[in-house]
């Protein structure tokens, strides 16, 4: 099983619908992130959380919200989806402790299409 | 914010060839990682290398932090090396990475 699990892996929805993407991890990391990838481009940071009580905006947070329900769970919501939010979304984790300190680990991605 | 430029944007090789991918960044960094995105979209960690040199099999990477660049070397390329290679950096010791736009590598048999 993957250490960082995203659900759903694929979703097609309509403009105006509310969508939630969920992420759970078994790595025991404190820090979790949501990134977005548009075709032909690199990833851009949407939100990040350094612990359960900490939520921070990234580069492109407008139109998104997040919830850190537990150390292992971090969800991304689109309150009213629009077509230009069609993208591949990645959850990631990292930790400041241990041998792999600072290294970022990604889930397998959630492909969202907004019609 | 910090800028990350990768070159070349596209690279086509014959199986067995060697290649060098470059990543330039505009400010000092405390975190630099190389990733491979395979044709199925999965992001695979290659190296965590804010400075120095590391090797893993046919791949190696060098970061010269004082000159603000990193190089990824692929030797004896295989078709399974195809995909997009991303460099990503953070000015802090955290992991709020800023990504370059990647190098699309195609290895032909």
mmCIF file of N, CA, C and O in Angstrom, chain A residues 31 33 35 37 40-43 45 48 50 88 90 94 96 101-106 108, chain B residues 31 33 35 37 40-43 45 47-48 86 93-102:
data_model
loop_
_atom_site.group_PDB
_atom_site.id
_atom_site.type_symbol
_atom_site.label_atom_id
_atom_site.label_comp_id
_atom_site.label_asym_id
_atom_site.label_seq_id
_atom_site.Cartn_x
_atom_site.Cartn_y
_atom_site.Cartn_z
ATOM 1 N N UNK A 31 4.168 17.313 8.442
ATOM 2 C CA UNK A 31 3.879 18.334 7.447
ATOM 3 C C UNK A 31 3.177 17.724 6.232
ATOM 4 O O UNK A 31 3.605 16.689 5.716
ATOM 5 N N UNK A 33 0.983 18.818 2.384
ATOM 6 C CA UNK A 33 0.916 19.845 1.343
ATOM 7 C C UNK A 33 -0.082 19.418 0.265
ATOM 8 O O UNK A 33 -0.269 18.222 0.017
ATOM 9 N N UNK A 35 -0.527 20.323 -3.853
ATOM 10 C CA UNK A 35 0.013 20.954 -5.046
ATOM 11 C C UNK A 35 -0.943 20.722 -6.207
ATOM 12 O O UNK A 35 -1.689 19.739 -6.247
ATOM 13 N N UNK A 37 -0.925 20.582 -10.575
ATOM 14 C CA UNK A 37 -0.127 20.550 -11.797
ATOM 15 C C UNK A 37 -1.030 20.730 -13.005
ATOM 16 O O UNK A 37 -1.971 19.961 -13.206
ATOM 17 N N UNK A 40 1.844 20.316 -18.930
ATOM 18 C CA UNK A 40 3.074 20.906 -19.440
ATOM 19 C C UNK A 40 3.779 21.826 -18.465
ATOM 20 O O UNK A 40 4.779 22.453 -18.835
ATOM 21 N N UNK A 41 3.299 21.884 -17.233
ATOM 22 C CA UNK A 41 3.891 22.799 -16.265
ATOM 23 C C UNK A 41 4.360 22.059 -15.027
ATOM 24 O O UNK A 41 3.994 20.903 -14.805
ATOM 25 N N UNK A 42 5.143 22.757 -14.219
ATOM 26 C CA UNK A 42 5.535 22.206 -12.931
ATOM 27 C C UNK A 42 4.410 22.321 -11.924
ATOM 28 O O UNK A 42 3.316 22.802 -12.221
ATOM 29 N N UNK A 43 4.677 21.889 -10.716
ATOM 30 C CA UNK A 43 3.674 21.912 -9.657
ATOM 31 C C UNK A 43 3.682 23.261 -8.944
ATOM 32 O O UNK A 43 4.738 23.882 -8.788
ATOM 33 N N UNK A 45 2.153 25.241 -5.337
ATOM 34 C CA UNK A 45 1.673 24.972 -3.994
ATOM 35 C C UNK A 45 0.358 25.683 -3.725
ATOM 36 O O UNK A 45 0.246 26.902 -3.912
ATOM 37 N N UNK A 48 -0.488 24.422 2.704
ATOM 38 C CA UNK A 48 0.337 23.495 3.452
ATOM 39 C C UNK A 48 0.042 23.615 4.937
ATOM 40 O O UNK A 48 -0.487 24.640 5.403
ATOM 41 N N UNK A 50 1.819 22.527 8.786
ATOM 42 C CA UNK A 50 2.982 22.001 9.486
ATOM 43 C C UNK A 50 2.605 21.163 10.703
ATOM 44 O O UNK A 50 3.441 20.467 11.263
ATOM 45 N N UNK A 88 -4.231 18.174 -12.338
ATOM 46 C CA UNK A 88 -3.788 17.021 -11.555
ATOM 47 C C UNK A 88 -3.358 17.539 -10.191
ATOM 48 O O UNK A 88 -2.527 18.452 -10.114
ATOM 49 N N UNK A 90 -1.833 16.917 -6.339
ATOM 50 C CA UNK A 90 -0.965 16.038 -5.575
ATOM 51 C C UNK A 90 -0.954 16.446 -4.103
ATOM 52 O O UNK A 90 -0.836 17.625 -3.768
ATOM 53 N N UNK A 94 6.142 15.729 4.443
ATOM 54 C CA UNK A 94 7.562 15.813 4.774
ATOM 55 C C UNK A 94 7.705 15.861 6.291
ATOM 56 O O UNK A 94 6.725 16.050 7.020
ATOM 57 N N UNK A 96 10.666 17.126 9.484
ATOM 58 C CA UNK A 96 11.932 17.806 9.757
ATOM 59 C C UNK A 96 12.889 16.946 10.556
ATOM 60 O O UNK A 96 14.005 17.344 10.826
ATOM 61 N N UNK A 101 14.989 14.048 6.617
ATOM 62 C CA UNK A 101 14.505 15.377 6.978
ATOM 63 C C UNK A 101 14.436 16.293 5.771
ATOM 64 O O UNK A 101 15.388 16.411 5.008
ATOM 65 N N UNK A 102 13.276 16.939 5.601
ATOM 66 C CA UNK A 102 13.087 17.917 4.538
ATOM 67 C C UNK A 102 12.654 17.340 3.212
ATOM 68 O O UNK A 102 12.160 18.069 2.354
ATOM 69 N N UNK A 103 12.813 16.050 3.020
ATOM 70 C CA UNK A 103 12.476 15.458 1.727
ATOM 71 C C UNK A 103 10.964 15.358 1.578
ATOM 72 O O UNK A 103 10.259 14.980 2.511
ATOM 73 N N UNK A 104 10.474 15.695 0.383
ATOM 74 C CA UNK A 104 9.041 15.713 0.109
ATOM 75 C C UNK A 104 8.637 14.414 -0.578
ATOM 76 O O UNK A 104 9.291 13.985 -1.527
ATOM 77 N N UNK A 105 7.531 13.805 -0.101
ATOM 78 C CA UNK A 105 7.030 12.548 -0.668
ATOM 79 C C UNK A 105 5.612 12.766 -1.170
ATOM 80 O O UNK A 105 4.761 13.281 -0.446
ATOM 81 N N UNK A 106 5.348 12.336 -2.406
ATOM 82 C CA UNK A 106 4.068 12.606 -3.044
ATOM 83 C C UNK A 106 3.153 11.393 -3.081
ATOM 84 O O UNK A 106 3.611 10.246 -3.169
ATOM 85 N N UNK A 108 -0.134 9.623 -5.318
ATOM 86 C CA UNK A 108 -0.185 9.250 -6.732
ATOM 87 C C UNK A 108 -0.987 10.221 -7.588
ATOM 88 O O UNK A 108 -1.061 10.060 -8.795
ATOM 89 N N UNK B 31 16.947 23.622 0.407
ATOM 90 C CA UNK B 31 16.321 22.352 0.020
ATOM 91 C C UNK B 31 16.288 22.304 -1.499
ATOM 92 O O UNK B 31 15.849 23.259 -2.137
ATOM 93 N N UNK B 33 15.433 19.258 -4.558
ATOM 94 C CA UNK B 33 15.117 17.876 -4.883
ATOM 95 C C UNK B 33 14.945 17.719 -6.382
ATOM 96 O O UNK B 33 14.487 18.644 -7.062
ATOM 97 N N UNK B 35 12.983 15.148 -9.112
ATOM 98 C CA UNK B 35 11.909 14.164 -9.234
ATOM 99 C C UNK B 35 11.808 13.691 -10.671
ATOM 100 O O UNK B 35 12.108 14.432 -11.603
ATOM 101 N N UNK B 37 8.785 12.297 -13.138
ATOM 102 C CA UNK B 37 7.358 12.012 -13.309
ATOM 103 C C UNK B 37 7.211 11.041 -14.471
ATOM 104 O O UNK B 37 7.525 11.380 -15.623
ATOM 105 N N UNK B 40 2.720 7.807 -16.380
ATOM 106 C CA UNK B 40 1.435 7.631 -15.695
ATOM 107 C C UNK B 40 1.171 8.743 -14.694
ATOM 108 O O UNK B 40 0.174 8.728 -13.990
ATOM 109 N N UNK B 41 2.070 9.708 -14.617
ATOM 110 C CA UNK B 41 1.880 10.871 -13.756
ATOM 111 C C UNK B 41 2.461 10.751 -12.361
ATOM 112 O O UNK B 41 2.429 11.717 -11.595
ATOM 113 N N UNK B 42 2.993 9.612 -12.020
ATOM 114 C CA UNK B 42 3.528 9.397 -10.676
ATOM 115 C C UNK B 42 4.842 10.152 -10.488
ATOM 116 O O UNK B 42 5.710 10.122 -11.356
ATOM 117 N N UNK B 43 4.990 10.827 -9.349
ATOM 118 C CA UNK B 43 6.215 11.570 -9.038
ATOM 119 C C UNK B 43 7.113 10.713 -8.155
ATOM 120 O O UNK B 43 6.717 10.308 -7.064
ATOM 121 N N UNK B 45 10.768 10.340 -6.169
ATOM 122 C CA UNK B 45 11.939 11.042 -5.636
ATOM 123 C C UNK B 45 13.211 10.456 -6.216
ATOM 124 O O UNK B 45 13.423 9.246 -6.181
ATOM 125 N N UNK B 47 16.564 12.534 -5.924
ATOM 126 C CA UNK B 47 17.612 13.000 -5.022
ATOM 127 C C UNK B 47 17.105 14.159 -4.174
ATOM 128 O O UNK B 47 16.361 15.009 -4.651
ATOM 129 N N UNK B 48 17.540 14.154 -2.925
ATOM 130 C CA UNK B 48 17.443 15.320 -2.047
ATOM 131 C C UNK B 48 18.863 15.842 -1.936
ATOM 132 O O UNK B 48 19.723 15.174 -1.341
ATOM 133 N N UNK B 86 11.842 16.950 -12.898
ATOM 134 C CA UNK B 86 11.625 18.233 -12.241
ATOM 135 C C UNK B 86 12.706 18.489 -11.195
ATOM 136 O O UNK B 86 13.087 17.593 -10.444
ATOM 137 N N UNK B 93 14.588 25.683 5.188
ATOM 138 C CA UNK B 93 14.897 24.267 5.394
ATOM 139 C C UNK B 93 13.642 23.413 5.362
ATOM 140 O O UNK B 93 13.684 22.223 5.594
ATOM 141 N N UNK B 94 12.510 24.052 5.075
ATOM 142 C CA UNK B 94 11.263 23.306 4.976
ATOM 143 C C UNK B 94 11.080 22.671 3.617
ATOM 144 O O UNK B 94 12.037 22.433 2.902
ATOM 145 N N UNK B 95 9.857 22.413 3.243
ATOM 146 C CA UNK B 95 9.601 21.699 1.998
ATOM 147 C C UNK B 95 8.523 22.377 1.171
ATOM 148 O O UNK B 95 7.786 21.724 0.463
ATOM 149 N N UNK B 96 8.425 23.705 1.254
ATOM 150 C CA UNK B 96 7.470 24.432 0.411
ATOM 151 C C UNK B 96 8.138 24.672 -0.932
ATOM 152 O O UNK B 96 8.556 25.769 -1.276
ATOM 153 N N UNK B 97 8.229 23.591 -1.691
ATOM 154 C CA UNK B 97 9.054 23.608 -2.880
ATOM 155 C C UNK B 97 8.462 24.426 -4.013
ATOM 156 O O UNK B 97 7.252 24.400 -4.255
ATOM 157 N N UNK B 98 9.353 25.151 -4.698
ATOM 158 C CA UNK B 98 9.023 25.813 -5.955
ATOM 159 C C UNK B 98 9.619 24.972 -7.066
ATOM 160 O O UNK B 98 10.821 24.674 -7.052
ATOM 161 N N UNK B 99 8.767 24.598 -8.031
ATOM 162 C CA UNK B 99 9.171 23.695 -9.099
ATOM 163 C C UNK B 99 9.573 24.459 -10.353
ATOM 164 O O UNK B 99 9.001 25.492 -10.685
ATOM 165 N N UNK B 100 10.548 23.899 -11.069
ATOM 166 C CA UNK B 100 10.792 24.322 -12.432
ATOM 167 C C UNK B 100 9.754 23.712 -13.355
ATOM 168 O O UNK B 100 8.890 22.933 -12.917
ATOM 169 N N UNK B 101 9.814 24.052 -14.619
ATOM 170 C CA UNK B 101 8.823 23.548 -15.574
ATOM 171 C C UNK B 101 9.203 22.190 -16.155
ATOM 172 O O UNK B 101 8.449 21.619 -16.942
ATOM 173 N N UNK B 102 10.345 21.692 -15.778
ATOM 174 C CA UNK B 102 10.694 20.324 -16.128
ATOM 175 C C UNK B 102 11.430 20.168 -17.434
ATOM 176 O O UNK B 102 11.438 21.059 -18.296
#
